[in-house]
Every structure is written in C-alpha cells, then in structure tokens.
Amino acid sequence: MADFETPELDDYTRTPGLAPGAMAHSQPFIAAPDHQQALGFPGELVDDWHDKAIAKFGELLGKYRSLRVYMDICVGCGACTDKCHYFLGTGDPKNMPVARQDLMRKVYRRHFTLAGKWFPHLVGAEDLTEAVLDDWYTYFHQCSQCRRCSVFCPYGIDTAEISMAAREIMDSIGKGQKYCNEIIGKVIKTGNNLGIPQPALAATLADLEEDIEEETGVAVKLPLDQPGAEVLVVTPSADFFAEPHVDGLIGYAKVFHQAGTSWTLSTHASEAANFAMFIGSYEQMRQVAERIRQAAEDLGVKRIIVGECGHAWRVAYSFWNTLVGPFDFLDPDYPAPQHICEFTHDLISRGALTLDKSANDHMTLTYHDSCNVARASRMGPEPGGQFHYPREIIKAVCNNFVDMAAETIHDGTYCCGGGGGLLTDDLLELRVKGAKPRMEAFKAVADEQGVTHMAAICAICKSQFAKVMPAYGYGMDKIVSLHQLVSNAIVLEGQNGEDDDPEDDAPAVEDSSDE
Amino acid sequence: MLTAVFAILLYLATLVLVGGLGLRIWQYASTPAPLKIPTTPAPTTTPGVVLRLAREVVLFESLFRSNKWTWLFGWMFHAALLLALLRHLRYGIEPVWTWVVWVQPFGKYAAFAMIAGLAGLWLRRIAVDRVRYISRPADHLLLLLLILITLSGLGMGYVAPTDIVGLKAFVLGLIYFDWQPLPADPLLLLHLALVAALMAVFPFSKLLHAPGVFFSPTRNQADDPRERRHVTAAFEASYRDG
Ligand code: SF4
Ligand code: SF4
C-alpha cells in the first residue's frame, strides 16, 4: 500500500475543498476463490459479469424498497455532501454520500429508466463499464455504512443501503472483498470471526477467571456452554483476548457476579458480530444469526444479552426478530434481545451494584457513540435511550465525564472510520483519514477540558481507535471499554483490601489495563 | 384549433402525470421492505411516525438540521409553490370556495418568493463546488423550467394581464369535457405549455421525491422491532422455506 500522511487535526472539522481522485487508489484485497465459493458466490469475476450484474440489480430493485425508492428520489440538494467522515477526511468528491450513490444511480438510470435510456447525458446515465465497476469496488468499500448521511438527507436516503446492495451485486459476479467474506466463512464454520475453537476459548476464559481472582480475591466465573443458565451472553470475539475489549468482558462477568444472575457464553455462538450485514446478504445474515437462536434453545436460557458491539447490536435489536424470531421461548418479561448496557443500567438504577467511582479518578472520560447503536437501534423503552444509557452508566462509575461537541455525538456522531467491513489493514490509509473528524472532536475536549480517555461500546470502534489514535499522537490505551470502567469501579463482596463501607475507601480495584 | 391543441396537450400531460405517478407509487408500495431500518432515534408508534413524516414534509426538519441556506431557499420555494397552487384553484372551481378567495392576495406575492427560492437554489448549485460536482444538466433544466413558469405567471399578474374570465371558462370546459375557446395570449400559452411539460416529466425525474419521501423506510418505519415481529410475505417465502 502506498505511503500516506496522517492529516493535521484542526480545532474543529472544516469542510475540505474537492480533491478528485484523492482516494481512487484505495481498494481492499479481493476475496480468494475459496472464500467466495464457501458463501455460494462465484470464485472470480464471471465472463458475462455485465449482464449478470444488471440482472442482479434488477432483482434487488424488486426486493428492497429502500433501494428502489432511493434510486429515484435524490434531488441532488447537496445537504449530505459535507456529512461523510470519509469525505471530510479525504476531500475525494466520490466520498460525498450523494456522489457515492450516483455511482450506482447512473447505472440504474441507464438500464432501468426511460430518461436514462433516451437522454443519458442529460440525466447523467452511464453504462456499467469496467471503469464504473472498478469505481464501485473502490468507493463502496470507502463507506462504513454508518448512516450519518441518512440523518441529514431530507428524504432519509441511506447510503448504507446502497453500499450493501452494490456489494451484494459485486459478490454475485465474483468480485467480493476478502476481509468480510473470509470472516463470514469462519463464523459459520467455527462459531466466531476469529476461528477460535472450543478448547482455546475455554482455556482463555479460565485464564481470565484466574486473573480476576488474583486481582480481587473473588472467584468470578466466566461460564462456557452451561445449560440451564438464566442468560446467554453473546459478545464479539475480540472481547476474549484483545485490549481493551477483554477488560469489558471482565466487567460483564463482575456485573453478573454481583447481580447474582447466572449466565453463560456459548461456543456455538461465540460471536455477536454479523459481517453478513456489511455485504448485504440477508441469507448469510440469517444463517449467522440462526446459530445464536440455536445456542439459546440448546442451553435452555431465559434471556439473551448482547455484549459491546455496534453493528451486532443493530443486527440483534433490529433484525433478529425478523430473521430468526420469534423468541417466544425466552422469558417474556425481558426484551429479546437485551443490551449489556440495559442490564447494567437497570442494576445501577436499582442500586444493586456497589460502585466506587474514585477508582476511575485517574481518567477524564468522553464517550464515542457508535454509529450502529446511535442511528440504527435503541436501548430501553424511549427513543434516544441508546445515548443516555451508556452515559448514565459512565457517570455512575466515573467522577469525570465530558461530552464532545454536540454535532459530533448522539445521532450526529462521526464513525470511527473502521466500520462496515473496512477494519482491515489493506484499508489503513482510509481508516486513518476517516477517523479525522472524530479525532478533531476528541482533540478539542482533550485540549480544553482535560479529557484523557474515550469510552466506546463497539468492538470495531475499539480496535479501530487502538490502531489509529497513535497516528494522531494519542496512545492506543486512550480507548477504553465502557464495562472496563464498570469493572474498575465495582466493589465485589469480599474483595481484597475492601472493608464494609466502600464509600470512604481508597480505590480498591487496580486498573490493569491502563498503566 | 389553438384550443384543441392545448386541450389535447393538457389532457395528455395529465394522463402521463397521473398514470406515471400511479405506476411509480404502485411500484414503491409493492416492493417489500424486508427489514426494519428506521434512522434512530425514531418514533416507536404509528402516530409518532405520522408526526415525523409531517415534520419532514411541512417543515423540512432534516434539511433544516443539515444546511440552513438550502433549507431557507428550498422551504421558501415549496411553501410559495403551495400558495400559488392553491391560488390557481379558482380557475377550476365555480363558485370559488371562500378560503381560496382568502388565499388570493398571498398567492399573488408567492411568485416572488418562488423566484427568490429558485434563484437561491440555482446559485448554490453553481457556486458551491460540492453541489456543482453532483449537478447534472437535468438539474439545471428543471430549475430553468420552474423559473420560466413562475416568470410567465408573474408576467400575467403584473405586466400583461390575460383574459381571466376566458381562461376560467377554458379550464372548466376541460374539466367538464365541454371545450371553450382559450384566450390566445402569448404569455398564457407559454405558461400552459411549460406547465404541461413539467407535468409530463414529473414521473420520470427527481420530482418523484414528492411521493417518494412517504415511502422512505428510514423515515416511515416505527422503531419497534423487539416489540413486534416485522415479516413481509416475500421475506417469509424466500428465507424460511429455503
Ligand atoms: S441530501 Fe439526500 S436528496 Fe440531497 S443530495 Fe444528498 S442524498 Fe440527495
Ligand atoms: S453511510 Fe456513512 S460512510 Fe457511507 S456515505 Fe453515508 S456518511 Fe459516508
């Protein structure tokens, strides 16, 4: 990959001038034939790709109302042009959401509208040439499907829907992306994205139990495949070993321990992530989700709780019921599924957790809303709960919390730059540049209000920030898991050096992740 | 002869508009929305969704949030267009409803607001590099068409008044299939011909945003996937049996 320069951070995010072609060289590795075929896609670009692609396009237009309507109704008002973090970070005009859509729309016009057939130049219609297909591969892999553009479009046009359809078409003609398709193959085969087999997973969890006991003196369990547990926890596999994810997992374990709720992880469903969403394949998405339903039924649990993961929460919250529901075998007193933040938030608001906020006094926190949580899901009964629950948890476990600028949080949040199946090293330049708007908002609160760390509830965000924050001069440990903060603050019964009244006690929990 | 040409032209334009729009709307309505994809935070109930759509359609809520200038020009144009259209009702109704009478003075000035709004939008399209980049010839032509329609209408209001009584008789004649002579006034003929053109391109152009916004799943779905299982027949057929 070409060398590149990390952009300079501004005091706030300015809209760049147009730099045509600035990111034209950025393409992810193409999927190898066996990764393609494992998912039922052609191994390589088929000979009659043009006709196949157009036929697939037509099929999708009949299948997805979003695509059908969005191809027609864009008025080119330009309101979305300065809303995409990839445009803001690169200046490449094809990263403006409407221009990205137009890559597909021009083919739609040419093949599916009268105006485009009769007056192609007038309406900007174009045939699907090799160059256009190449543009598709380039720029539909520069969209993290974060939906920020959809918030600001007067008709809610969601470029994520269009990217998904474009990737679906490309998969169907043998032009798939390596990173996503390899991972989907793995999760279907071994149960998780990383391909960790059961014995390795069991050993990892046993190690973590030992670590917690060493540190706290309390035997906190991380049960695996335990039939009859009340709760099945499904979490991104990064939680099993990567920093800072694993500290979040320890946090969940401590919360369950103190709540006295029995829970279990599952080998068969040792992955919350569902990358099939990124490639727009509902069939793969259903298969990946089906494992979780199966695991829940086999283990006989009453509830399913999803760990810290953004797109996984979207799939679980918004799609599971449709794809693999109904969940009528679960306890109807709880929403199915639940987010770990909903679980913890409920305990905190009932006063069921013993917390010592001062354990997090060495940090001043801010919170990064993950796109899929913010713009494609909810927590709790009220709209917007997805913004308040995580913040209320942080404020309950930390003394120092500062929000970033209003237009960069809640549903205006900037993507971390690594979502939507782009979290791969072959797209590193894109990831670094795409993180610029978020980094600028972070820098502002770091400089002015002494913020030291940023919490997130998404495995992709955490991995992405751990990788790109160093490029902007911040340590990779500046990104923390939300439940890592809970873990620091929670005071377990019988914990080392803990007397009966934690209120007036010195911080008891050592923060292992944050030297 | 002139009357017949324009009568047929307007009938055809109406046919294309109604038929084309009907076809598109049927297409939108019959294409399934297999998954729940509202942009959140979204209302959790149907009345909430109706309110959200109403705010979008009446106030251009999302556009207001994204770009104040585009909102200002766009909203000004659309609101004025509505007034102007209401004002035109008087040509097709006899006796004229009272509220249409009340609208008249506002409708008269609305044309100026339309021009201002259209000019603002056009200026942005030319002057802002990002908007210029995404503009197609058709975008400019549509603006030109709307401006010419408004100007020709304004001309009849302020410069060369046309025979309103004759025009009304012509319009009523069209409606009741009892043709009456059309006043042969060049501005009027231009106005009518341009309007016919606008009606005819409507179902084939981005003007489809008018019906389309109501079918946008990110705006018209309630956020209740956990509470209610959302399944379309097409989804059930293609995924559960397979
Ligand atoms: S905001 Fe919506 S309508 Fe306007 S240019 Fe962007 S996608 Fe098109
Ligand atoms: S979904 Fe996100 S990444 Fe994709 S075009 Fe819209 S703002 Fe950009």
PDB file of C-alpha atoms in Angstrom, chain A residues 7-106:
ATOM      1  CA  PRO A   7      -3.874  14.626   8.249  1.00  0.00           C
ATOM      2  CA  GLU A   8      -3.282  17.555  10.595  1.00  0.00           C
ATOM      3  CA  LEU A   9      -6.036  17.945  13.165  1.00  0.00           C
ATOM      4  CA  ASP A  10      -7.991  21.193  13.160  1.00  0.00           C
ATOM      5  CA  ASP A  11      -9.728  22.841  16.113  1.00  0.00           C
ATOM      6  CA  TYR A  12     -12.989  21.781  14.581  1.00  0.00           C
ATOM      7  CA  THR A  13     -13.893  19.911  11.414  1.00  0.00           C
ATOM      8  CA  ARG A  14     -13.759  22.116   8.333  1.00  0.00           C
ATOM      9  CA  THR A  15     -15.255  21.056   5.025  1.00  0.00           C
ATOM     10  CA  PRO A  16     -12.388  20.391   2.638  1.00  0.00           C
ATOM     11  CA  GLY A  17     -12.173  21.520  -0.978  1.00  0.00           C
ATOM     12  CA  LEU A  18     -12.683  18.872  -3.638  1.00  0.00           C
ATOM     13  CA  ALA A  19      -9.709  16.664  -4.365  1.00  0.00           C
ATOM     14  CA  PRO A  20     -10.867  14.466  -7.247  1.00  0.00           C
ATOM     15  CA  GLY A  21      -9.272  11.044  -7.286  1.00  0.00           C
ATOM     16  CA  ALA A  22      -7.607  11.534  -3.900  1.00  0.00           C
ATOM     17  CA  MET A  23      -8.668   8.048  -2.785  1.00  0.00           C
ATOM     18  CA  ALA A  24      -9.004   6.345  -6.156  1.00  0.00           C
ATOM     19  CA  HIS A  25      -6.084   4.062  -5.302  1.00  0.00           C
ATOM     20  CA  SER A  26      -7.677   2.701  -2.131  1.00  0.00           C
ATOM     21  CA  GLN A  27      -9.157  -0.746  -2.682  1.00  0.00           C
ATOM     22  CA  PRO A  28      -9.379  -3.669  -0.285  1.00  0.00           C
ATOM     23  CA  PHE A  29      -7.953  -7.073  -1.217  1.00  0.00           C
ATOM     24  CA  ILE A  30     -10.253  -9.115  -3.358  1.00  0.00           C
ATOM     25  CA  ALA A  31     -11.684 -12.346  -1.934  1.00  0.00           C
ATOM     26  CA  ALA A  32      -9.911 -15.548  -2.923  1.00  0.00           C
ATOM     27  CA  PRO A  33     -11.955 -18.120  -4.867  1.00  0.00           C
ATOM     28  CA  ASP A  34     -12.382 -20.479  -1.900  1.00  0.00           C
ATOM     29  CA  HIS A  35     -13.663 -17.683   0.368  1.00  0.00           C
ATOM     30  CA  GLN A  36     -16.133 -16.721  -2.318  1.00  0.00           C
ATOM     31  CA  GLN A  37     -17.303 -20.249  -3.010  1.00  0.00           C
ATOM     32  CA  ALA A  38     -17.739 -21.043   0.676  1.00  0.00           C
ATOM     33  CA  LEU A  39     -20.521 -18.467   0.674  1.00  0.00           C
ATOM     34  CA  GLY A  40     -22.029 -19.628  -2.587  1.00  0.00           C
ATOM     35  CA  PHE A  41     -20.563 -16.800  -4.687  1.00  0.00           C
ATOM     36  CA  PRO A  42     -18.590 -17.329  -7.915  1.00  0.00           C
ATOM     37  CA  GLY A  43     -14.871 -17.735  -7.241  1.00  0.00           C
ATOM     38  CA  GLU A  44     -13.773 -14.956  -9.576  1.00  0.00           C
ATOM     39  CA  LEU A  45     -15.188 -12.358 -11.910  1.00  0.00           C
ATOM     40  CA  VAL A  46     -17.514 -14.234 -14.249  1.00  0.00           C
ATOM     41  CA  ASP A  47     -17.250 -13.748 -18.023  1.00  0.00           C
ATOM     42  CA  ASP A  48     -20.712 -12.282 -18.504  1.00  0.00           C
ATOM     43  CA  TRP A  49     -20.363 -10.090 -15.419  1.00  0.00           C
ATOM     44  CA  HIS A  50     -22.077  -7.117 -17.012  1.00  0.00           C
ATOM     45  CA  ASP A  51     -25.332  -8.882 -17.797  1.00  0.00           C
ATOM     46  CA  LYS A  52     -25.255 -10.796 -14.525  1.00  0.00           C
ATOM     47  CA  ALA A  53     -24.742  -7.582 -12.580  1.00  0.00           C
ATOM     48  CA  ILE A  54     -27.586  -5.799 -14.320  1.00  0.00           C
ATOM     49  CA  ALA A  55     -29.865  -8.792 -13.765  1.00  0.00           C
ATOM     50  CA  LYS A  56     -28.938  -8.869 -10.083  1.00  0.00           C
ATOM     51  CA  PHE A  57     -29.502  -5.115  -9.858  1.00  0.00           C
ATOM     52  CA  GLY A  58     -32.985  -5.607 -11.275  1.00  0.00           C
ATOM     53  CA  GLU A  59     -33.657  -8.400  -8.819  1.00  0.00           C
ATOM     54  CA  LEU A  60     -32.617  -6.244  -5.855  1.00  0.00           C
ATOM     55  CA  LEU A  61     -34.781  -3.347  -7.054  1.00  0.00           C
ATOM     56  CA  GLY A  62     -37.723  -5.683  -6.690  1.00  0.00           C
ATOM     57  CA  LYS A  63     -36.584  -6.922  -3.278  1.00  0.00           C
ATOM     58  CA  TYR A  64     -35.643  -3.810  -1.327  1.00  0.00           C
ATOM     59  CA  ARG A  65     -37.931  -0.823  -1.181  1.00  0.00           C
ATOM     60  CA  SER A  66     -35.069   1.267   0.187  1.00  0.00           C
ATOM     61  CA  LEU A  67     -33.013   0.735  -2.958  1.00  0.00           C
ATOM     62  CA  ARG A  68     -35.985   1.148  -5.302  1.00  0.00           C
ATOM     63  CA  VAL A  69     -37.081   4.448  -3.762  1.00  0.00           C
ATOM     64  CA  TYR A  70     -33.612   5.863  -3.092  1.00  0.00           C
ATOM     65  CA  MET A  71     -32.502   5.359  -6.693  1.00  0.00           C
ATOM     66  CA  ASP A  72     -35.328   7.671  -7.785  1.00  0.00           C
ATOM     67  CA  ILE A  73     -35.827  10.400  -5.231  1.00  0.00           C
ATOM     68  CA  CYS A  74     -32.486  12.109  -4.655  1.00  0.00           C
ATOM     69  CA  VAL A  75     -32.846  15.720  -5.765  1.00  0.00           C
ATOM     70  CA  GLY A  76     -29.142  16.494  -5.571  1.00  0.00           C
ATOM     71  CA  CYS A  77     -29.717  19.179  -2.959  1.00  0.00           C
ATOM     72  CA  GLY A  78     -26.230  18.605  -1.622  1.00  0.00           C
ATOM     73  CA  ALA A  79     -27.253  18.598   2.030  1.00  0.00           C
ATOM     74  CA  CYS A  80     -25.364  15.344   2.568  1.00  0.00           C
ATOM     75  CA  THR A  81     -22.199  16.383   0.736  1.00  0.00           C
ATOM     76  CA  ASP A  82     -20.330  17.546   3.825  1.00  0.00           C
ATOM     77  CA  LYS A  83     -21.613  14.888   6.237  1.00  0.00           C
ATOM     78  CA  CYS A  84     -19.474  11.848   5.496  1.00  0.00           C
ATOM     79  CA  HIS A  85     -16.330  11.398   7.583  1.00  0.00           C
ATOM     80  CA  TYR A  86     -14.554   9.841   4.588  1.00  0.00           C
ATOM     81  CA  PHE A  87     -15.182  12.938   2.512  1.00  0.00           C
ATOM     82  CA  LEU A  88     -14.229  15.210   5.393  1.00  0.00           C
ATOM     83  CA  GLY A  89     -11.034  13.236   5.890  1.00  0.00           C
ATOM     84  CA  THR A  90     -10.011  12.821   2.250  1.00  0.00           C
ATOM     85  CA  GLY A  91     -11.704  15.520   0.149  1.00  0.00           C
ATOM     86  CA  ASP A  92     -12.374  12.904  -2.545  1.00  0.00           C
ATOM     87  CA  PRO A  93     -15.682  14.032  -4.079  1.00  0.00           C
ATOM     88  CA  LYS A  94     -16.763  10.441  -4.685  1.00  0.00           C
ATOM     89  CA  ASN A  95     -16.856  10.091  -0.925  1.00  0.00           C
ATOM     90  CA  MET A  96     -19.691  12.596  -0.723  1.00  0.00           C
ATOM     91  CA  PRO A  97     -22.724  10.408   0.024  1.00  0.00           C
ATOM     92  CA  VAL A  98     -24.737  11.559  -2.988  1.00  0.00           C
ATOM     93  CA  ALA A  99     -21.763  11.083  -5.303  1.00  0.00           C
ATOM     94  CA  ARG A 100     -21.234   7.605  -3.881  1.00  0.00           C
ATOM     95  CA  GLN A 101     -24.916   6.821  -4.539  1.00  0.00           C
ATOM     96  CA  ASP A 102     -24.626   8.297  -8.016  1.00  0.00           C
ATOM     97  CA  LEU A 103     -22.041   5.645  -8.938  1.00  0.00           C
ATOM     98  CA  MET A 104     -24.913   3.212  -8.732  1.00  0.00           C
ATOM     99  CA  ARG A 105     -27.660   5.605  -9.711  1.00  0.00           C
ATOM    100  CA  LYS A 106     -26.110   6.352 -13.082  1.00  0.00           C
TER     101      LYS A 106
END
